[in-house]
Coordinates of C-alpha atoms in Angstrom, one line a residue:
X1490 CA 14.3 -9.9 -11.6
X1491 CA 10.9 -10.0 -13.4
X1492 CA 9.2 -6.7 -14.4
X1493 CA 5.6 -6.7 -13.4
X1494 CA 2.6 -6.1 -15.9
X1495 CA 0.7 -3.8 -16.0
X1496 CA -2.2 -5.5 -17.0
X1497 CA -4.0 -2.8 -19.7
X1498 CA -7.4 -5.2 -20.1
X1499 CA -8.0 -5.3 -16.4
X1500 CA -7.9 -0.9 -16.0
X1501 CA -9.5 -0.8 -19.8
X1502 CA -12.8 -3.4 -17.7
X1503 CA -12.7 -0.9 -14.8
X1504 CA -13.0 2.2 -17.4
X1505 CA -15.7 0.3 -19.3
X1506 CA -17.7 0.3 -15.7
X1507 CA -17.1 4.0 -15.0
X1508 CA -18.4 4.6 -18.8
X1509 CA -21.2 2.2 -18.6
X1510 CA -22.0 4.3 -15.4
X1511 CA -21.9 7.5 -17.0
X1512 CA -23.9 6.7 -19.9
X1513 CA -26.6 6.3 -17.7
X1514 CA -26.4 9.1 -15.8
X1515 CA -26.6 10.9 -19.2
X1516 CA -29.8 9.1 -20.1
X1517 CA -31.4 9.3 -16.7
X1518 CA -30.6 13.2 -17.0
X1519 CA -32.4 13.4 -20.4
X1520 CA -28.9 14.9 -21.7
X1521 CA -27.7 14.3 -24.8
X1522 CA -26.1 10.5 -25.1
X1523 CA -22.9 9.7 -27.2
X1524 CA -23.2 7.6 -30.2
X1525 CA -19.8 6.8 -32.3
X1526 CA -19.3 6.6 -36.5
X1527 CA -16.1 4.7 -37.2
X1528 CA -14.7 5.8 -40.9
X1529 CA -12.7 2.5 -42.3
X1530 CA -11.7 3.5 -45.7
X1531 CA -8.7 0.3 -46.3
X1532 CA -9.4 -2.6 -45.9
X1533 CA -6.7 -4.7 -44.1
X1534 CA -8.3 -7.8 -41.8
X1535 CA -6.6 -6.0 -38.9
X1536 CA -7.9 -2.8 -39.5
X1537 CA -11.7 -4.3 -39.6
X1538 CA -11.2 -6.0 -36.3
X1539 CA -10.1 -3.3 -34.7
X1540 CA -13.5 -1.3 -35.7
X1541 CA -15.5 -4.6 -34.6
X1542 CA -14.0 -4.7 -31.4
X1543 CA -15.0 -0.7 -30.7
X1544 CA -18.4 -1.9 -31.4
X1545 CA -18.5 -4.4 -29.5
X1546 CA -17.4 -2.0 -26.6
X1547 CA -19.6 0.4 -27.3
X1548 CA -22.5 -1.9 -27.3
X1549 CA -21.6 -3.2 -23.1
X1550 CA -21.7 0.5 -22.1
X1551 CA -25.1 1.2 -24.1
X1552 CA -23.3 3.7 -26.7
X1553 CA -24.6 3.4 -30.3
X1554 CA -21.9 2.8 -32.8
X1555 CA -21.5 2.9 -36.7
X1556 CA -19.3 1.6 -38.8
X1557 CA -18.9 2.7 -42.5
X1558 CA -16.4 0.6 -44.8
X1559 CA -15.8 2.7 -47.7
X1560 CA -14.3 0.9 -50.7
X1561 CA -10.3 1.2 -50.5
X1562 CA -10.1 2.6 -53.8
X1563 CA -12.9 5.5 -52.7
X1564 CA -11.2 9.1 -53.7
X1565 CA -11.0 11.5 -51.2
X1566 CA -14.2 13.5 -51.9
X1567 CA -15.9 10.6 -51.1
X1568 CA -14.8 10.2 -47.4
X1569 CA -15.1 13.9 -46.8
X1570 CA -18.8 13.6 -48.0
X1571 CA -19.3 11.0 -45.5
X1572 CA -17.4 12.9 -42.7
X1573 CA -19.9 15.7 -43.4
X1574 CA -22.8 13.9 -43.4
X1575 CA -21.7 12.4 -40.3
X1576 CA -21.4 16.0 -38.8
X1577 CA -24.9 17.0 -39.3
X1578 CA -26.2 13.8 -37.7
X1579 CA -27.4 14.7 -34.5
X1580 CA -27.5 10.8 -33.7
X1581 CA -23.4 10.8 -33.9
X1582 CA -21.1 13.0 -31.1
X1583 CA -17.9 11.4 -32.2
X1584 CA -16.3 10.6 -35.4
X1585 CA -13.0 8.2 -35.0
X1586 CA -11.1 7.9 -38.9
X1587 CA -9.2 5.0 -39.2
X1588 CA -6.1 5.4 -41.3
X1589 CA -6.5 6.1 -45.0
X1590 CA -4.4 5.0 -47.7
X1591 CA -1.9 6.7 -49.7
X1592 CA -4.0 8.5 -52.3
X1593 CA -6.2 10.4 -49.4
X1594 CA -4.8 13.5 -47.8
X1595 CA -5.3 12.1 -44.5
X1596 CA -5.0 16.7 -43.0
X1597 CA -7.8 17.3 -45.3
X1598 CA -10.3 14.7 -44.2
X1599 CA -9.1 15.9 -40.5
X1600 CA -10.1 19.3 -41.6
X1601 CA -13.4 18.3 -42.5
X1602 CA -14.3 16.6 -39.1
X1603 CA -16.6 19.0 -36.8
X1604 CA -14.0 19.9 -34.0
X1605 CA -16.4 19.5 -31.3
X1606 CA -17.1 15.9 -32.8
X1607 CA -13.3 15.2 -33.0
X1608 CA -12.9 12.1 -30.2
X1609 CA -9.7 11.5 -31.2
X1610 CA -8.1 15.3 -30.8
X1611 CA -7.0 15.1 -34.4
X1612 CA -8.5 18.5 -35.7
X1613 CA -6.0 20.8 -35.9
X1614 CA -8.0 23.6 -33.9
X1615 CA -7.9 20.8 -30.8
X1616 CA -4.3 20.5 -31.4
X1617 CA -3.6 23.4 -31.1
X1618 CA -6.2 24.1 -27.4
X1619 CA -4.4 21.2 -26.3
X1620 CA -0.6 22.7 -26.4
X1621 CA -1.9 25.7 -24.5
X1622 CA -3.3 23.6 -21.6
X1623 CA -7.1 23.2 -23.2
X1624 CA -7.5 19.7 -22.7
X1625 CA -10.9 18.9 -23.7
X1626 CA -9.9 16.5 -26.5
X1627 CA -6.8 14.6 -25.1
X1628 CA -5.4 12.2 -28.0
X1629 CA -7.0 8.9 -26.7
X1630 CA -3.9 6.6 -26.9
X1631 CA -1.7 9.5 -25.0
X1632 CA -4.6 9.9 -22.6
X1633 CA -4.4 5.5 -21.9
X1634 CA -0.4 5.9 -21.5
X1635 CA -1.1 8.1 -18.6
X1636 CA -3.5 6.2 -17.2
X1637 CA -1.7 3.1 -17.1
X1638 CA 1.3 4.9 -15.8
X1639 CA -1.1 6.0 -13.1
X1640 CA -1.8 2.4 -12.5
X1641 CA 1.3 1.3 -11.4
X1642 CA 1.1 4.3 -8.1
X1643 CA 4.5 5.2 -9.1
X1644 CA 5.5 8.9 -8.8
X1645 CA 6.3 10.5 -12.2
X1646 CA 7.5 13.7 -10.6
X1647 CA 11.2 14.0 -11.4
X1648 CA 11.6 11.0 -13.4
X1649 CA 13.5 10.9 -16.7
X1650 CA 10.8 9.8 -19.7
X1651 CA 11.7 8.8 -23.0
X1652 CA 9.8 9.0 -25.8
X1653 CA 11.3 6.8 -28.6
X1654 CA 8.5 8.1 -31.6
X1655 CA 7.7 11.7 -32.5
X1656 CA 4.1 11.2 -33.9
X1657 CA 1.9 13.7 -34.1
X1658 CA -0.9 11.3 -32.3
X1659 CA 1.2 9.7 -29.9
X1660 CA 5.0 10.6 -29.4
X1661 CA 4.3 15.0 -29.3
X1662 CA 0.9 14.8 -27.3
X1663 CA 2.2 12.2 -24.4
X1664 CA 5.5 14.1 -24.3
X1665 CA 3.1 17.3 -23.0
X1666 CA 1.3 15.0 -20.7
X1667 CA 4.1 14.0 -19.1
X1668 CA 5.7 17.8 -18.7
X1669 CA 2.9 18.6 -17.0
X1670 CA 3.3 15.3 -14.5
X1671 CA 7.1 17.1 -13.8
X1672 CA 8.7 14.4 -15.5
X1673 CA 11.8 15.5 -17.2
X1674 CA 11.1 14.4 -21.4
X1675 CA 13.6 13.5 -24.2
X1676 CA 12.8 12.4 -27.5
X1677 CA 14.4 9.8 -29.5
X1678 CA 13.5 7.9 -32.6
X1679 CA 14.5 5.2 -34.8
X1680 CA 17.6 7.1 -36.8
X1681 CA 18.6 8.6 -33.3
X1682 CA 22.6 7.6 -32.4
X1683 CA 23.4 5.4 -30.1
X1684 CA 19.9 5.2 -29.4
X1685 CA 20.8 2.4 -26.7
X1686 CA 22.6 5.1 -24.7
X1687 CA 20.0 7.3 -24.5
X1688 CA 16.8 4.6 -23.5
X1689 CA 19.4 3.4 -20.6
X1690 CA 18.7 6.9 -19.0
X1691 CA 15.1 5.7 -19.0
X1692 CA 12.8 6.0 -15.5
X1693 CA 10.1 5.5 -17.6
X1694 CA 10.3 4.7 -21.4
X1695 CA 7.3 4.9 -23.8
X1696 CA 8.3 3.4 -27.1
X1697 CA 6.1 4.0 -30.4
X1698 CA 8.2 4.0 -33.3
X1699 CA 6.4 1.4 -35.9
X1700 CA 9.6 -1.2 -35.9
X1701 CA 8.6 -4.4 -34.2
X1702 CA 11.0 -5.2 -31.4
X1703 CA 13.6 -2.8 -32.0
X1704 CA 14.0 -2.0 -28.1
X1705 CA 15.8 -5.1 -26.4
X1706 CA 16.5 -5.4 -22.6
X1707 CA 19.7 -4.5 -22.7
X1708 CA 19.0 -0.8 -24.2
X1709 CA 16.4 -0.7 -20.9
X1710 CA 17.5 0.9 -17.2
X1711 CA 17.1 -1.8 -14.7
X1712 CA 13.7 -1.2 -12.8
X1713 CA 12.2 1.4 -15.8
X1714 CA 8.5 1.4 -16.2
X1715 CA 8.8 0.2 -19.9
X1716 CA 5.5 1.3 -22.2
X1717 CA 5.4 -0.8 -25.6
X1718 CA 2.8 1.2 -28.2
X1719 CA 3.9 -0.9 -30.5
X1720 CA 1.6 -3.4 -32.5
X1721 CA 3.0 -5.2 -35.2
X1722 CA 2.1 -8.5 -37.4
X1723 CA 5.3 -10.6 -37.4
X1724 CA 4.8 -14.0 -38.9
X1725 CA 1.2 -13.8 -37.9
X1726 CA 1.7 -12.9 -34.9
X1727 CA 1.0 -10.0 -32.8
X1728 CA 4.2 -8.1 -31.5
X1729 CA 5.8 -4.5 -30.2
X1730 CA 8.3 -2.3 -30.3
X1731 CA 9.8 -3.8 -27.6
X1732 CA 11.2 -7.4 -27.3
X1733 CA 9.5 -9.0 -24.3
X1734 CA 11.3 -11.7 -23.3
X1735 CA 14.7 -9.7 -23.0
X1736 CA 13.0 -6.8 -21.6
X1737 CA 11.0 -8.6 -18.7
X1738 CA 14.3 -9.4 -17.2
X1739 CA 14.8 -5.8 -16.7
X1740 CA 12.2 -3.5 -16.6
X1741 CA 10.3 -3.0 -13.2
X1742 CA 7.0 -2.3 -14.8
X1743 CA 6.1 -3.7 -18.6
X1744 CA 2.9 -3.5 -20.8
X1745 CA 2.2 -6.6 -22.6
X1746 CA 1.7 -7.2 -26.2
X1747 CA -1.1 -7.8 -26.6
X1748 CA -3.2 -7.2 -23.7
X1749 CA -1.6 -3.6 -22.5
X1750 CA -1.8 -0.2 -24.5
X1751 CA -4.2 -1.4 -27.2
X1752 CA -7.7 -2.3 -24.4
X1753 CA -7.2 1.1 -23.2
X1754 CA -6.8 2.9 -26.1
X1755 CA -10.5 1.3 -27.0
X1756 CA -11.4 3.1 -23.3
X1757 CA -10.1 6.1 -23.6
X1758 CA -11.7 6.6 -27.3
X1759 CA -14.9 5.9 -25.6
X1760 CA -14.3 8.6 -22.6
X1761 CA -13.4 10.8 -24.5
X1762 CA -17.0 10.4 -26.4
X1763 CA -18.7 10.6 -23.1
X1764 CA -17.2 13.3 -21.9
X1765 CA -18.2 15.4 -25.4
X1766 CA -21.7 15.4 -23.7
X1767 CA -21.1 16.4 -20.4

């Protein structure tokens, strides 16, 4: 048995159409059209090519995008200056912060964002509308989950979902997502017991926990639609949570590393930002 990819750059270039599409409309309307500031405040290679490559998005589907490198060792008044000049540019309807280091309060710079700017969901007044069924501002890499899960026309309804990560970006939000697809949700995490007993249960098993390759194939339920988050640099490589080769055998459905979560999450940031203006 070989678990089938789901191929997250082929649905992230059909989104890309849809958004390039709805762009236009916007324009052709006269309504307002989205334009994206990206807030980089390290400075790890990674981190910088992940802003590029936004940009480069943005710029096939005609959206306008920033990005502002603050100086890794800027304090935390500094970025929450920027964040609120970025809120009273009319120019920008969506702010995306890329992790901060250590010495920021990460909540506070949150807290400054305009909510009705917040692309990401991250403001703790979208949060909160979210948990009570608002979903205006859906977490973007929760929001490309679903929509690959959607990809593979399998039925959620019933299934048994497991989330290994509790985060409050990924692991909560998709957790909710899920509920409301009448999947039946349990959490795990990386100091769960006999963790390996409990991902075995897995229909379907999203895994986001930070620790490169930790889920092997034989902690995955034969035919389980298997969902690495994961991104990590091992020996300059790029690899996830799960490891690949033993899971393939497996799994019935599996998102690649790279090539599965990461495209969409890219897609989902930017449909988000469209939709602000509709």
């Amino acid at each position: 048995m070989s678990a089938r990819i789901i191929d997250g750059s082929a649905v992230a270039a059909e989104l890309q159409q849809q958004i390039k599409q709805d762009v236009a409309k916007l324009k052709s309307e006269n309504k307002q059209l989205p334009g994206l500031a990206i807030v980089v405040v390290s400075s790890p290679k990674a981190r910088k090519n992940i802003a590029e490559l936004k940009k480069r998005m943005c710029e096939k589907v005609g959206i306008p995008c920033e990005i502002h490198k603050l100086n890794p060792l800027s304090g935390q008044e500094d970025v929450i200056a920027l964040i609120e000049k970025l809120n009273k540019d009319p120019k920008i309807t969506g702010i995306n912060i890329h992790p901060v280091p250590d010495h920021i309060d990460y909540r506070a710079v949150v807290q400054a964002l305009d909510p009705a700017k917040d692309v990401e969901g991250v403001h703790p007044m979208n949060q909160g509308n979210f948990l009570i069924g608002d979903k205006k501002f859906v977490p973007f890499t929760p929001r490309a989950i679903m929509r690959l899960l959607e990809s593979t026309g399998e039925d959620l309804k019933g299934k048994r979902a497991v989330i290994v990560g509790r985060s409050q970006h990924v692991g909560l939000p998709v957790g909710f997502l899920l509920l409301e697809k009448h999947a039946t949700v349990s959490y795990a995490h990386s100091r769960s017991w006999y963790l390996e007993d409990v991902t075995r249960l897995a229909d379907i098993l999203i895994v986001a926990a930070g620790h490169p390759e930790m889920i092997t194939g034989s902690m995955i339920k034969p035919g389980a639609i298997v969902i690495d988050v994961g991104t990590n640099m091992v020996g300059g490589h790029l690899v996830g949570d799960v490891e690949h080769h033993t899971a393939q055998r497996v799994a019935g459905w599996i998102t690649p590393v790279p090539g599965g979560v990461g495209p969409m999450t890219v897609a989902m940031l930017l449909m988000n930002l469209v939709e602000c203006c509709e």
